[in-house]
Short mmCIF file of C-alpha atoms in Angstrom, two decimals:
data_model
loop_
_atom_site.label_atom_id
_atom_site.label_comp_id
_atom_site.label_asym_id
_atom_site.label_seq_id
_atom_site.Cartn_x
_atom_site.Cartn_y
_atom_site.Cartn_z
CA MET A 1093 152.94 75.20 -27.31
CA GLY A 1094 150.29 77.77 -27.06
CA MET A 1095 150.36 80.96 -25.03
CA PHE A 1096 148.38 79.52 -22.09
CA ASP A 1097 150.81 76.70 -21.79
CA LYS A 1098 153.90 79.09 -21.14
CA LEU A 1099 154.11 81.73 -18.59
CA SER A 1100 156.18 84.76 -18.51
CA GLY A 1101 157.16 85.51 -15.08
CA PHE A 1102 157.86 87.76 -12.03
CA ALA A 1103 161.28 87.58 -10.11
CA SER A 1104 161.56 88.37 -6.78
CA VAL A 1105 161.53 91.99 -6.01
CA ALA A 1106 164.96 91.20 -4.34
CA CYS A 1107 166.50 90.92 -7.93
CA PHE A 1108 166.67 94.71 -8.06
CA ALA A 1109 170.23 94.05 -6.77
CA ALA A 1110 170.86 91.83 -9.56
CA GLY A 1111 171.96 94.98 -11.85
CA PHE A 1112 173.89 96.84 -8.99
CA LEU A 1113 175.89 94.57 -6.21
CA ALA A 1114 178.03 92.44 -8.73
CA PHE A 1115 181.62 92.09 -7.48
CA GLY A 1116 184.85 92.01 -9.45
CA THR A 1117 185.98 93.65 -12.75
CA ALA A 1118 187.43 90.91 -14.77
CA PRO A 1119 186.10 87.57 -15.67
CA ALA A 1120 187.48 84.67 -13.42
CA THR A 1121 187.90 81.14 -14.90
CA ALA A 1122 184.76 79.03 -14.09
CA ALA A 1123 186.88 76.25 -12.28
CA PRO A 1124 190.32 76.11 -11.08
CA ASP A 1125 192.58 73.97 -13.96
CA PRO A 1126 194.78 71.86 -11.61
CA ASN A 1127 197.29 71.89 -14.13
CA PHE A 1128 197.85 75.62 -13.89
CA HIS A 1129 200.32 75.59 -10.67
CA ILE A 1130 200.73 79.18 -9.53
CA TYR A 1131 203.72 80.16 -7.11
CA ILE A 1132 203.87 83.32 -5.08
CA ALA A 1133 207.22 85.29 -5.50
CA TYR A 1134 208.09 87.68 -2.75
CA GLY A 1135 210.94 89.85 -0.90
CA GLN A 1136 213.50 92.55 -2.09
CA SER A 1137 215.53 93.53 -4.80
CA ASN A 1138 216.93 90.09 -5.58
CA MET A 1139 213.71 88.81 -5.77
CA GLY A 1140 212.81 91.72 -8.15
CA GLY A 1141 215.96 91.59 -9.97
CA THR A 1142 218.26 94.18 -11.24
CA ALA A 1143 220.41 92.87 -14.56
CA ASP A 1144 218.92 93.82 -17.79
CA ALA A 1145 217.03 90.80 -19.62
CA GLN A 1146 219.04 89.63 -22.55
CA SER A 1147 217.16 87.92 -25.97
CA ALA A 1148 216.82 84.54 -24.50
CA ASP A 1149 214.89 86.01 -21.51
CA LYS A 1150 212.36 87.35 -23.52
CA VAL A 1151 211.42 84.49 -25.59
CA GLU A 1152 207.69 83.84 -24.40
CA ASN A 1153 206.78 80.54 -23.35
CA SER A 1154 203.30 79.96 -23.76
CA ARG A 1155 203.21 77.84 -20.28
CA PHE A 1156 204.83 80.50 -18.01
CA LYS A 1157 202.29 83.30 -16.92
CA ILE A 1158 202.20 86.07 -14.40
CA PHE A 1159 199.34 87.72 -12.29
CA ALA A 1160 199.82 91.36 -12.99
CA THR A 1161 200.41 93.30 -9.65
CA GLN A 1162 201.30 96.17 -10.90
CA LYS A 1163 199.78 98.08 -14.07
CA CYS A 1164 202.42 98.29 -16.86
CA SER A 1165 200.36 99.83 -20.08
CA GLY A 1166 203.98 99.66 -22.09
CA LYS A 1167 203.75 95.59 -21.56
CA GLY A 1168 199.99 95.33 -22.09
CA ARG A 1169 199.30 94.74 -18.39
CA ASN A 1170 196.39 96.84 -17.74
CA SER A 1171 194.06 95.01 -15.20
CA LEU A 1172 195.43 93.85 -11.73
CA GLY A 1173 195.36 90.33 -11.17
CA ASP A 1174 195.04 89.11 -14.84
CA VAL A 1175 196.94 86.52 -16.43
CA TYR A 1176 199.61 87.64 -18.73
CA PRO A 1177 202.87 86.26 -20.64
CA ALA A 1178 205.63 86.25 -18.30
CA VAL A 1179 208.24 88.23 -20.19
CA PRO A 1180 210.62 90.51 -18.41
CA SER A 1181 210.10 92.65 -16.16
CA LEU A 1182 207.71 90.54 -13.94
CA PHE A 1183 207.99 92.58 -11.00
CA ASN A 1184 207.74 96.18 -12.45
CA CYS A 1185 207.68 97.78 -15.99
CA GLY A 1186 210.91 97.60 -16.64
CA ASN A 1187 213.71 95.42 -18.51
CA THR A 1188 215.24 93.60 -15.66
CA ILE A 1189 215.12 89.75 -14.59
CA SER A 1190 215.28 88.05 -11.29
CA VAL A 1191 215.30 84.49 -10.07
CA ALA A 1192 211.40 83.96 -10.46
CA ASP A 1193 212.24 84.32 -14.50
CA TRP A 1194 214.18 81.19 -14.78
CA PHE A 1195 212.56 79.65 -12.05
CA GLY A 1196 209.23 79.57 -13.88
CA ARG A 1197 210.67 78.71 -16.96
CA THR A 1198 212.49 75.77 -15.60
CA MET A 1199 209.74 74.61 -13.94
CA ALA A 1200 207.53 74.71 -17.20
CA ASP A 1201 210.42 72.85 -19.06
CA SER A 1202 210.15 70.31 -16.27
CA MET A 1203 206.61 69.57 -16.40
CA PRO A 1204 205.24 69.86 -19.97
CA ASP A 1205 201.84 68.99 -18.98
CA VAL A 1206 201.30 72.05 -16.76
CA THR A 1207 201.35 75.79 -16.88
CA ILE A 1208 203.25 77.92 -14.38
CA GLY A 1209 202.19 81.01 -13.08
CA ILE A 1210 203.88 83.73 -10.90
CA ILE A 1211 202.42 86.20 -8.41
CA PRO A 1212 205.09 88.89 -8.20
CA VAL A 1213 205.69 91.29 -5.32
CA ALA A 1214 209.29 92.36 -4.56
CA VAL A 1215 210.19 96.03 -2.78
CA GLY A 1216 213.91 96.90 -2.92
CA GLY A 1217 215.89 97.79 0.42
CA ALA A 1218 212.78 96.62 2.49
CA SER A 1219 212.99 94.63 5.70
CA ILE A 1220 210.80 91.61 6.45
CA LYS A 1221 208.82 93.94 8.31
CA LEU A 1222 207.19 95.15 5.58
CA PHE A 1223 205.66 91.80 4.91
CA ASP A 1224 204.37 91.53 8.20
CA GLN A 1225 200.98 92.74 8.61
CA ASP A 1226 201.57 93.51 12.07
CA GLN A 1227 204.55 95.87 11.46
CA TYR A 1228 204.28 97.30 7.97
CA LYS A 1229 202.41 100.48 9.31
CA SER A 1230 205.00 101.49 12.20
CA TYR A 1231 207.81 100.24 9.90
CA LEU A 1232 206.63 102.39 6.79
CA SER A 1233 205.91 105.52 9.32
CA THR A 1234 209.93 105.85 9.78
CA ALA A 1235 210.94 104.55 6.26
CA GLU A 1236 212.39 106.87 3.63
CA THR A 1237 210.10 108.17 1.27
CA TRP A 1238 211.70 106.64 -1.87
CA LEU A 1239 210.78 103.06 0.09
CA GLN A 1240 207.46 104.18 0.93
CA ASN A 1241 206.76 105.17 -2.65
CA TYR A 1242 208.19 101.70 -3.87
CA ALA A 1243 205.52 100.04 -1.61
CA LYS A 1244 202.68 102.12 -2.75
CA GLU A 1245 203.43 100.87 -6.32
CA TYR A 1246 201.92 97.34 -5.13
CA ALA A 1247 199.64 99.07 -2.47
CA SER A 1248 198.12 102.73 -1.74
CA ASP A 1249 198.70 102.00 1.92
CA GLY A 1250 201.97 100.06 1.61
CA ASN A 1251 200.36 96.96 2.68
CA VAL A 1252 201.85 94.84 0.26
CA THR A 1253 201.07 91.52 1.73
CA LYS A 1254 197.46 92.13 1.42
CA THR A 1255 198.19 92.83 -2.21
CA ILE A 1256 199.78 89.21 -2.37
CA ILE A 1257 196.81 87.95 -0.84
CA ASP A 1258 194.20 89.68 -2.96
CA ILE A 1259 195.88 88.71 -6.05
CA ALA A 1260 196.43 85.22 -4.93
CA LYS A 1261 192.54 84.77 -4.14
CA LYS A 1262 192.01 85.84 -7.75
CA ALA A 1263 194.70 83.48 -8.96
CA GLN A 1264 193.08 80.55 -7.14
CA GLU A 1265 189.94 81.12 -9.19
CA LYS A 1266 192.06 79.99 -12.27
CA GLY A 1267 194.60 77.53 -10.99
CA VAL A 1268 196.15 76.10 -7.79
CA ILE A 1269 198.71 77.85 -5.41
CA LYS A 1270 201.60 75.05 -5.14
CA GLY A 1271 204.39 76.88 -3.84
CA ILE A 1272 206.22 80.05 -2.25
CA ILE A 1273 209.84 81.38 -3.41
CA PHE A 1274 211.34 84.23 -1.58
CA HIS A 1275 214.44 85.97 -1.26
CA GLN A 1276 215.28 88.83 1.23
CA GLY A 1277 217.60 89.84 4.10
CA GLU A 1278 220.06 92.11 3.04
CA THR A 1279 218.33 94.88 4.96
CA ASP A 1280 217.93 92.67 8.13
CA GLY A 1281 221.39 91.35 8.75
CA GLY A 1282 221.23 92.38 12.36
CA TYR A 1283 217.67 91.19 12.91
CA SER A 1284 217.40 88.50 15.59
CA ASP A 1285 213.80 87.71 14.84
CA TRP A 1286 214.29 87.33 10.94
CA PRO A 1287 213.60 83.77 10.85
CA LYS A 1288 210.75 84.05 13.02
CA ILE A 1289 208.99 86.93 10.89
CA VAL A 1290 210.04 85.05 7.71
CA LYS A 1291 207.70 81.88 9.05
CA LYS A 1292 204.82 84.48 10.20
CA THR A 1293 204.72 86.11 6.89
CA ARG A 1294 204.58 83.11 4.88
CA ASP A 1295 201.80 81.36 7.73
CA ASP A 1296 199.83 84.66 7.21
CA ILE A 1297 199.69 84.63 3.74
CA LEU A 1298 198.77 80.80 3.81
CA LYS A 1299 195.98 81.13 6.44
CA ALA A 1300 194.47 83.97 4.41
CA LEU A 1301 194.34 81.71 1.52
CA ASN A 1302 193.01 78.90 3.51
CA LEU A 1303 196.27 76.56 2.58
CA SER A 1304 198.40 74.51 4.65
CA SER A 1305 202.23 74.73 4.74
CA ASP A 1306 201.94 70.76 4.48
CA THR A 1307 201.28 71.23 0.81
CA VAL A 1308 202.83 74.47 0.02
CA PRO A 1309 206.70 74.24 -0.23
CA PHE A 1310 208.53 77.13 0.69
CA VAL A 1311 212.08 77.98 -1.06
CA ALA A 1312 214.19 80.75 0.08
CA GLY A 1313 217.31 81.99 -1.68
CA GLU A 1314 220.69 82.38 0.17
CA LEU A 1315 222.45 85.96 -0.40
CA LEU A 1316 225.08 86.98 -2.26
CA ARG A 1317 228.16 85.02 -0.85
CA GLU A 1318 230.64 87.74 -1.92
CA GLY A 1319 228.55 90.40 -0.95
CA CYS A 1320 227.98 92.33 2.26
CA CYS A 1321 225.49 90.42 4.01
CA TYR A 1322 225.78 86.69 3.78
CA SER A 1323 225.42 84.35 6.69
CA ASP A 1324 223.80 80.81 7.31
CA ARG A 1325 220.47 82.22 8.35
CA VAL A 1326 218.82 81.25 4.99
CA SER A 1327 220.12 77.40 4.99
CA LYS A 1328 218.82 77.31 8.46
CA LEU A 1329 215.11 78.25 7.71
CA PRO A 1330 214.48 74.60 7.21
CA ASN A 1331 215.27 74.21 11.03
CA THR A 1332 212.71 76.47 12.08
CA MET A 1333 209.92 76.25 9.25
CA ASP A 1334 208.41 73.18 7.90
CA ASN A 1335 208.38 72.02 4.24
CA THR A 1336 211.22 74.82 3.74
CA TYR A 1337 214.19 74.41 1.41
CA TYR A 1338 216.82 76.73 0.49
CA ALA A 1339 218.48 77.51 -2.81
CA SER A 1340 222.51 77.86 -2.34
CA SER A 1341 224.08 80.87 -3.89
CA GLU A 1342 227.37 79.06 -3.92
CA ASN A 1343 229.64 80.32 -6.86
CA LEU A 1344 227.17 82.64 -8.17
CA LYS A 1345 228.51 86.18 -9.04
CA GLY A 1346 227.79 89.81 -8.16
CA ASN A 1347 227.19 92.39 -10.63
CA GLY A 1348 230.58 94.27 -9.90
CA VAL A 1349 228.79 97.59 -8.94
CA ASP A 1350 227.41 97.08 -5.58
CA ARG A 1351 227.83 94.39 -2.80
CA PHE A 1352 224.08 93.29 -2.99
CA HIS A 1353 222.83 92.13 -6.14
CA PHE A 1354 223.91 89.11 -8.66
CA ASN A 1355 224.42 89.35 -12.31
CA HIS A 1356 222.56 88.25 -15.31
CA ASP A 1357 223.81 84.61 -15.49
CA ALA A 1358 223.79 84.36 -11.78
CA TYR A 1359 220.04 85.14 -11.84
CA VAL A 1360 219.48 82.51 -14.41
CA GLU A 1361 221.52 79.76 -12.36
CA PHE A 1362 219.83 81.04 -9.12
CA GLY A 1363 216.23 80.56 -10.99
CA LYS A 1364 217.16 77.20 -11.93
CA ARG A 1365 218.38 76.35 -8.44
CA TYR A 1366 215.12 77.13 -6.63
CA ALA A 1367 213.11 74.98 -9.40
CA ALA A 1368 215.35 72.39 -8.33
CA GLN A 1369 214.54 72.52 -4.92
CA MET A 1370 210.96 72.99 -5.58
CA LEU A 1371 210.78 70.14 -7.89
CA LYS A 1372 212.01 68.06 -4.84
CA ALA A 1373 208.91 68.94 -2.82
CA VAL A 1374 205.99 69.80 -5.13
CA ASN A 1375 203.46 66.89 -6.65
CA ARG A 1376 204.48 67.04 -10.01
CA LYS A 1377 201.93 64.52 -11.41
CA PRO A 1378 199.46 66.37 -13.86
CA VAL A 1379 196.04 65.84 -13.04
CA GLU A 1380 194.26 63.80 -15.85
CA PRO A 1381 191.67 66.06 -17.72
CA VAL A 1382 187.66 65.19 -17.21
CA PRO A 1383 185.38 66.60 -19.61
CA GLN A 1384 182.53 68.73 -18.70
CA LYS A 1385 179.25 66.37 -18.23
CA PRO A 1386 175.87 67.25 -19.07
CA PHE A 1387 173.53 68.55 -16.01
CA GLY A 1388 171.00 65.52 -14.46
CA LYS A 1389 169.69 66.90 -11.26
CA VAL A 1390 170.34 68.71 -7.97
CA ASP A 1391 170.86 66.02 -5.26
CA GLY A 1392 171.38 67.50 -1.99
CA ASP A 1393 174.66 69.60 -2.18
CA SER A 1394 175.51 67.73 -5.36
CA VAL A 1395 174.90 68.00 -9.14
CA VAL A 1396 174.48 64.47 -10.88
CA ALA A 1397 175.27 64.19 -14.57
CA GLY A 1398 172.52 63.46 -16.84
CA GLU A 1399 171.73 63.33 -20.69
CA PRO A 1400 172.24 66.34 -23.15
CA ALA A 1401 169.11 68.74 -23.52
CA LYS A 1402 167.12 68.19 -26.43
CA ILE A 1403 166.80 70.46 -29.22
CA PRO A 1404 164.16 71.02 -30.25
CA GLY A 1405 163.28 71.85 -26.42
CA LYS A 1406 163.45 74.23 -23.58
CA ILE A 1407 166.62 74.73 -21.55
CA GLU A 1408 166.34 76.00 -18.10
CA VAL A 1409 169.61 78.12 -17.87
CA GLU A 1410 170.19 77.47 -14.30
CA ASN A 1411 170.97 73.82 -15.58
CA TYR A 1412 174.20 74.16 -17.16
CA ASP A 1413 176.65 71.59 -17.45
CA ILE A 1414 178.86 70.15 -14.58
CA ASN A 1415 181.99 71.62 -14.53
CA GLY A 1416 185.16 69.24 -15.81
CA VAL A 1417 188.77 69.29 -14.71
CA GLY A 1418 191.60 70.84 -16.79
CA SER A 1419 191.71 73.85 -19.17
CA GLY A 1420 189.11 73.79 -21.56
CA ASN A 1421 186.46 71.71 -19.72
CA SER A 1422 184.80 74.46 -17.60
CA SER A 1423 180.88 75.10 -18.24
CA TYR A 1424 180.92 78.29 -16.82
CA SER A 1425 182.64 81.70 -16.24
CA ASP A 1426 181.42 83.92 -13.76
CA LYS A 1427 183.53 87.09 -12.22
CA ASP A 1428 183.49 85.90 -8.69
CA SER A 1429 182.96 82.42 -6.95
CA GLU A 1430 179.88 83.43 -4.94
CA ASN A 1431 176.31 82.32 -6.14
CA LYS A 1432 174.57 85.67 -5.04
CA GLY A 1433 171.09 84.52 -5.36
CA ALA A 1434 172.06 81.58 -2.81
CA ALA A 1435 169.53 79.28 -4.41
CA TYR A 1436 169.66 75.85 -6.34
CA ARG A 1437 173.34 75.04 -6.78
CA LYS A 1438 176.30 75.35 -4.84
CA ASP A 1439 179.12 76.92 -7.23
CA GLY A 1440 179.68 80.39 -8.69
CA VAL A 1441 177.06 80.88 -10.97
CA ASP A 1442 174.25 83.70 -9.72
CA ILE A 1443 171.13 81.78 -9.36
CA TYR A 1444 167.95 83.07 -7.66
CA LYS A 1445 164.43 81.81 -7.19
CA GLY A 1446 162.68 83.85 -10.11
CA GLY A 1447 160.99 83.55 -13.42
CA ASP A 1448 159.09 80.37 -13.71
CA ASN A 1449 161.33 78.81 -11.19
CA TYR A 1450 164.72 79.49 -11.25
CA ALA A 1451 166.84 82.05 -13.03
CA ILE A 1452 170.06 83.22 -13.45
CA GLY A 1453 170.67 86.91 -12.54
CA TYR A 1454 173.84 89.39 -11.36
CA THR A 1455 175.05 89.00 -14.95
CA GLU A 1456 178.17 90.80 -16.21
CA GLU A 1457 179.56 91.19 -19.54
CA GLY A 1458 181.90 88.37 -20.48
CA GLU A 1459 180.18 85.70 -18.15
CA TRP A 1460 178.91 82.79 -20.00
CA LEU A 1461 177.45 79.21 -19.33
CA GLU A 1462 177.45 76.16 -21.50
CA TYR A 1463 174.80 73.27 -22.04
CA THR A 1464 175.63 69.94 -24.03
CA VAL A 1465 172.63 69.50 -26.55
CA ASN A 1466 171.41 66.80 -28.64
CA VAL A 1467 169.94 67.77 -31.75
CA GLU A 1468 167.53 65.27 -32.76
CA ARG A 1469 167.40 66.11 -36.53
CA ASP A 1470 168.68 68.59 -38.98
CA GLY A 1471 166.35 71.98 -39.33
CA LYS A 1472 165.79 75.29 -39.12
CA PHE A 1473 164.40 76.03 -35.81
CA TYR A 1474 163.16 78.90 -33.83
CA ILE A 1475 164.90 80.42 -30.47
CA SER A 1476 163.19 82.45 -27.80
CA ALA A 1477 163.98 83.17 -24.21
CA ASN A 1478 162.65 84.41 -20.86
CA VAL A 1479 164.45 87.52 -19.94
CA ALA A 1480 164.15 90.33 -17.39
CA SER A 1481 165.90 93.57 -16.94
CA GLY A 1482 165.92 97.07 -15.33
CA THR A 1483 168.26 98.94 -17.79
CA GLU A 1484 168.63 99.45 -21.46
CA SER A 1485 172.10 98.06 -21.86
CA SER A 1486 171.52 94.46 -21.18
CA SER A 1487 172.18 91.83 -24.08
CA PHE A 1488 173.62 88.41 -24.67
CA SER A 1489 174.00 86.29 -27.81
CA LEU A 1490 174.58 82.33 -28.41
CA LEU A 1491 177.02 80.03 -29.80
CA LEU A 1492 176.99 76.40 -30.73
CA ASP A 1493 180.56 74.55 -30.60
CA ASP A 1494 181.93 78.19 -30.26
CA LYS A 1495 180.44 79.65 -33.64
CA GLU A 1496 177.73 82.40 -33.01
CA ILE A 1497 174.58 81.50 -34.09
CA VAL A 1498 172.47 84.48 -32.43
CA PRO A 1499 174.20 87.58 -32.30
CA SER A 1500 174.39 89.89 -29.47
CA THR A 1501 171.12 90.89 -28.77
CA LYS A 1502 169.58 93.85 -26.68
CA VAL A 1503 167.26 93.05 -24.12
CA PRO A 1504 164.66 95.63 -23.30
CA LYS A 1505 163.86 97.00 -20.03
CA THR A 1506 161.06 95.07 -18.72
CA GLY A 1507 160.25 96.54 -15.57
CA ASP A 1508 161.61 99.20 -12.91
CA GLU A 1509 161.97 96.54 -10.32
CA TRP A 1510 163.62 93.48 -12.34
CA ASP A 1511 160.86 91.67 -11.65
CA VAL A 1512 159.01 91.39 -14.98
CA TYR A 1513 159.73 88.77 -17.61
CA GLU A 1514 159.07 88.69 -21.12
CA TRP A 1515 159.41 86.58 -24.24
CA LEU A 1516 162.20 87.72 -26.48
CA GLU A 1517 162.41 86.15 -30.05
CA LEU A 1518 165.88 85.60 -31.45
CA GLY A 1519 165.15 84.36 -34.72
CA GLN A 1520 165.29 81.03 -36.49
CA VAL A 1521 168.75 79.24 -36.82
CA LYS A 1522 169.97 75.98 -38.70
CA PHE A 1523 170.94 73.10 -36.88
CA THR A 1524 172.62 70.16 -37.69
CA LYS A 1525 171.86 66.38 -35.85
CA GLY A 1526 174.06 65.55 -33.35
CA GLU A 1527 175.79 66.43 -29.92
CA HIS A 1528 177.14 69.97 -29.56
CA VAL A 1529 177.68 72.69 -26.97
CA LEU A 1530 175.61 75.75 -26.68
CA LYS A 1531 177.05 78.65 -25.14
CA LEU A 1532 174.99 81.40 -23.41
CA LEU A 1533 177.59 84.58 -23.54
CA ILE A 1534 176.69 87.86 -21.75
CA THR A 1535 177.44 90.78 -23.87
CA GLY A 1536 175.79 93.46 -21.51
CA ASN A 1537 175.42 93.87 -17.95
CA TYR A 1538 172.60 92.80 -15.84
CA VAL A 1539 170.12 90.58 -18.16
CA ASN A 1540 168.24 87.93 -16.19
CA ILE A 1541 167.35 85.06 -17.95
CA ASP A 1542 164.95 82.33 -16.94
CA TRP A 1543 164.83 79.76 -19.87
CA ILE A 1544 165.74 79.39 -23.72
CA GLU A 1545 163.97 77.56 -26.08
CA VAL A 1546 164.46 76.37 -29.48
CA GLU A 1547 161.18 75.22 -31.45
CA ASP A 1548 160.27 73.40 -34.38
CA ARG A 1549 157.37 75.63 -35.82
CA SER A 1550 156.62 78.96 -37.11
CA LEU A 1551 157.55 82.01 -35.20
CA VAL A 1552 154.73 82.82 -32.73
CA VAL A 1553 154.70 86.40 -31.79
CA ARG A 1554 153.97 86.23 -27.99
CA PRO A 1555 152.53 89.73 -26.33
CA LYS A 1556 154.57 91.53 -24.05
CA PHE A 1557 153.06 91.98 -20.54
CA GLU A 1558 152.36 95.43 -20.03
CA ALA A 1559 149.06 97.33 -18.95
CA SER A 1560 147.45 99.17 -21.61
CA SER A 1561 146.92 102.85 -21.22
CA GLY A 1562 144.19 103.28 -18.64
CA SER A 1563 142.43 100.94 -16.25
CA GLN A 1564 142.42 97.21 -17.28
CA ILE A 1565 140.83 93.97 -15.93
CA TYR A 1566 143.34 90.82 -14.97
CA ASP A 1567 141.94 87.65 -14.23
CA VAL A 1568 144.20 85.59 -11.45
CA PHE A 1569 144.53 81.94 -11.26
CA ASP A 1570 146.70 79.80 -9.42
CA MET A 1571 149.13 77.15 -10.64
CA LEU A 1572 146.27 74.54 -10.50
CA GLY A 1573 144.19 76.70 -12.88
CA SER A 1574 141.74 78.00 -10.25
CA HIS A 1575 140.50 81.40 -10.39
CA VAL A 1576 141.68 83.09 -7.66
CA GLY A 1577 140.01 86.44 -8.41
CA ARG A 1578 140.40 90.00 -10.52
CA VAL A 1579 142.24 92.96 -9.98
CA GLU A 1580 141.93 96.10 -12.06
CA ALA A 1581 144.96 98.15 -12.62
CA THR A 1582 146.67 100.58 -15.02
CA THR A 1583 150.30 99.56 -15.10
CA ALA A 1584 152.89 96.26 -14.66
CA LYS A 1585 153.65 97.45 -11.28
CA ASP A 1586 150.19 98.08 -10.05
CA VAL A 1587 149.02 94.50 -11.36
CA SER A 1588 152.19 93.10 -9.23
CA GLN A 1589 151.12 94.95 -6.17
CA LYS A 1590 147.24 94.46 -6.30
CA VAL A 1591 147.98 90.53 -7.02
CA ARG A 1592 150.34 90.47 -4.10
CA THR A 1593 147.19 92.13 -2.18
CA LEU A 1594 144.95 89.70 -3.26
CA VAL A 1595 146.20 86.52 -2.59
CA LYS A 1596 146.92 84.92 0.64
CA PRO A 1597 149.06 81.65 -0.02
CA LYS A 1598 152.77 82.51 -1.10
CA GLY A 1599 153.83 80.76 -4.80
CA ALA A 1600 153.48 81.57 -8.58
CA TYR A 1601 150.12 83.20 -9.80
CA LEU A 1602 148.94 83.43 -13.48
CA VAL A 1603 147.79 87.11 -14.55
CA LYS A 1604 145.86 87.12 -17.76
CA SER A 1605 144.08 90.07 -19.32
CA ARG A 1606 142.62 90.28 -22.98
CA ASN A 1607 146.03 90.33 -24.83
CA SER A 1608 148.69 89.35 -22.13
CA SER A 1609 149.57 87.16 -19.50
CA ALA A 1610 152.43 86.90 -16.92
CA THR A 1611 153.58 85.13 -13.78
CA ILE A 1612 153.89 86.93 -10.61
CA ARG A 1613 155.53 85.29 -7.51
CA VAL A 1614 154.41 85.94 -4.24
CA THR A 1615 156.69 85.34 -1.50
CA LYS A 1616 154.88 86.97 1.64
#
């Protein structure tokens, strides 16, 4: 295909934001895995756990995870909200176990087709008022310094419930919130509003996560019966809270040191009792996995499946596969769930009106897109891409069936305003006939990509679009090939501005000089 059959492009000037408005710091799973069951665990010290972990507690279960709510470098938990193995301590950086440890292990053992995740937040000695977003400030203002500092381990302002919600929102990008476990009350023995506030803390969390108590069971645990504070308040919670259950503390022993806390074996048994109650209420049936499917077309708010993209051929990057269901069946990974370009498709990939038609932008390192492709014959084919960048640090790579075929390739800075696209040659790659999955992996922030082309011909070197030093004449054509006029300019930016002044109807226009061509999109 000759140069005049292909257009490099100009994206909207608004794409400038693509490099600087990205949200989030860690990749989010492309689509929530319905077989990743996540449970919020909150309360005070017995939820956090006080007994030393033993060898059996430290054996990693590959299907039991936590979402880090504190950074613990000694345990390799360096990023808040990321997923890590659920090994003691779940609630801090020490070596203790809680009811959540054996709750999670029991849930995983009871449902071999799912993975269990825990969102752990517990503050020893805290009243239920700490978890009430309407009371936490006044409560902490009169609390002792040690308790204030304890709460600040989860949130700098002490708003621990906001931490639960923020981490849970990230967790919802990876799996499904299935339930809540709760242990608290030793501090509130004389607080008559305790049941009402417990319900409020649950309801506030669910509302913030757009969840309903109808589908999210709540399990509370009784206090130590031989201790200071036991009453029937926990067992009566199901009378005032819907879809609520309690785990009995009958015959569970204390630690022999104080009148509040359970011993090691009691935590193990208590966790199993929590799991038994949750298993009565939660939907245990695993969701059948569904493979990702090749893109076909956009139909309103829906995306219809089609045939694999052909190789050799051009792949429009916005036509990535349709997400499947279950682990390993995602077709993309983006760092947040918003389409910042607000164009074309309704999922989390950032697509904007730009390039030849649509392009991806706002890209960040670690994000990726996948395309089911059909290689029509064995051969060595040349790969190129239409790209734009406003920085010197953008890069990407290509993988076929998760094997790298194009190493991380730097994208040159194409324009100060992120509106100039250039062809980038990526080299020659050997392909084998058959169906494969091509992955586009972002390795350096803020590259905008229009399309990728695999060609069965000798490498064609296409000129970069850049005005030569000194003035030069550029002919301007509309997309029907009609000559619109000429502009004289010295820089790419000057060309863009003068074409926008020259033409009246909005749309795409071909600009051609003696040694280069480009497309300018006019949006006025």
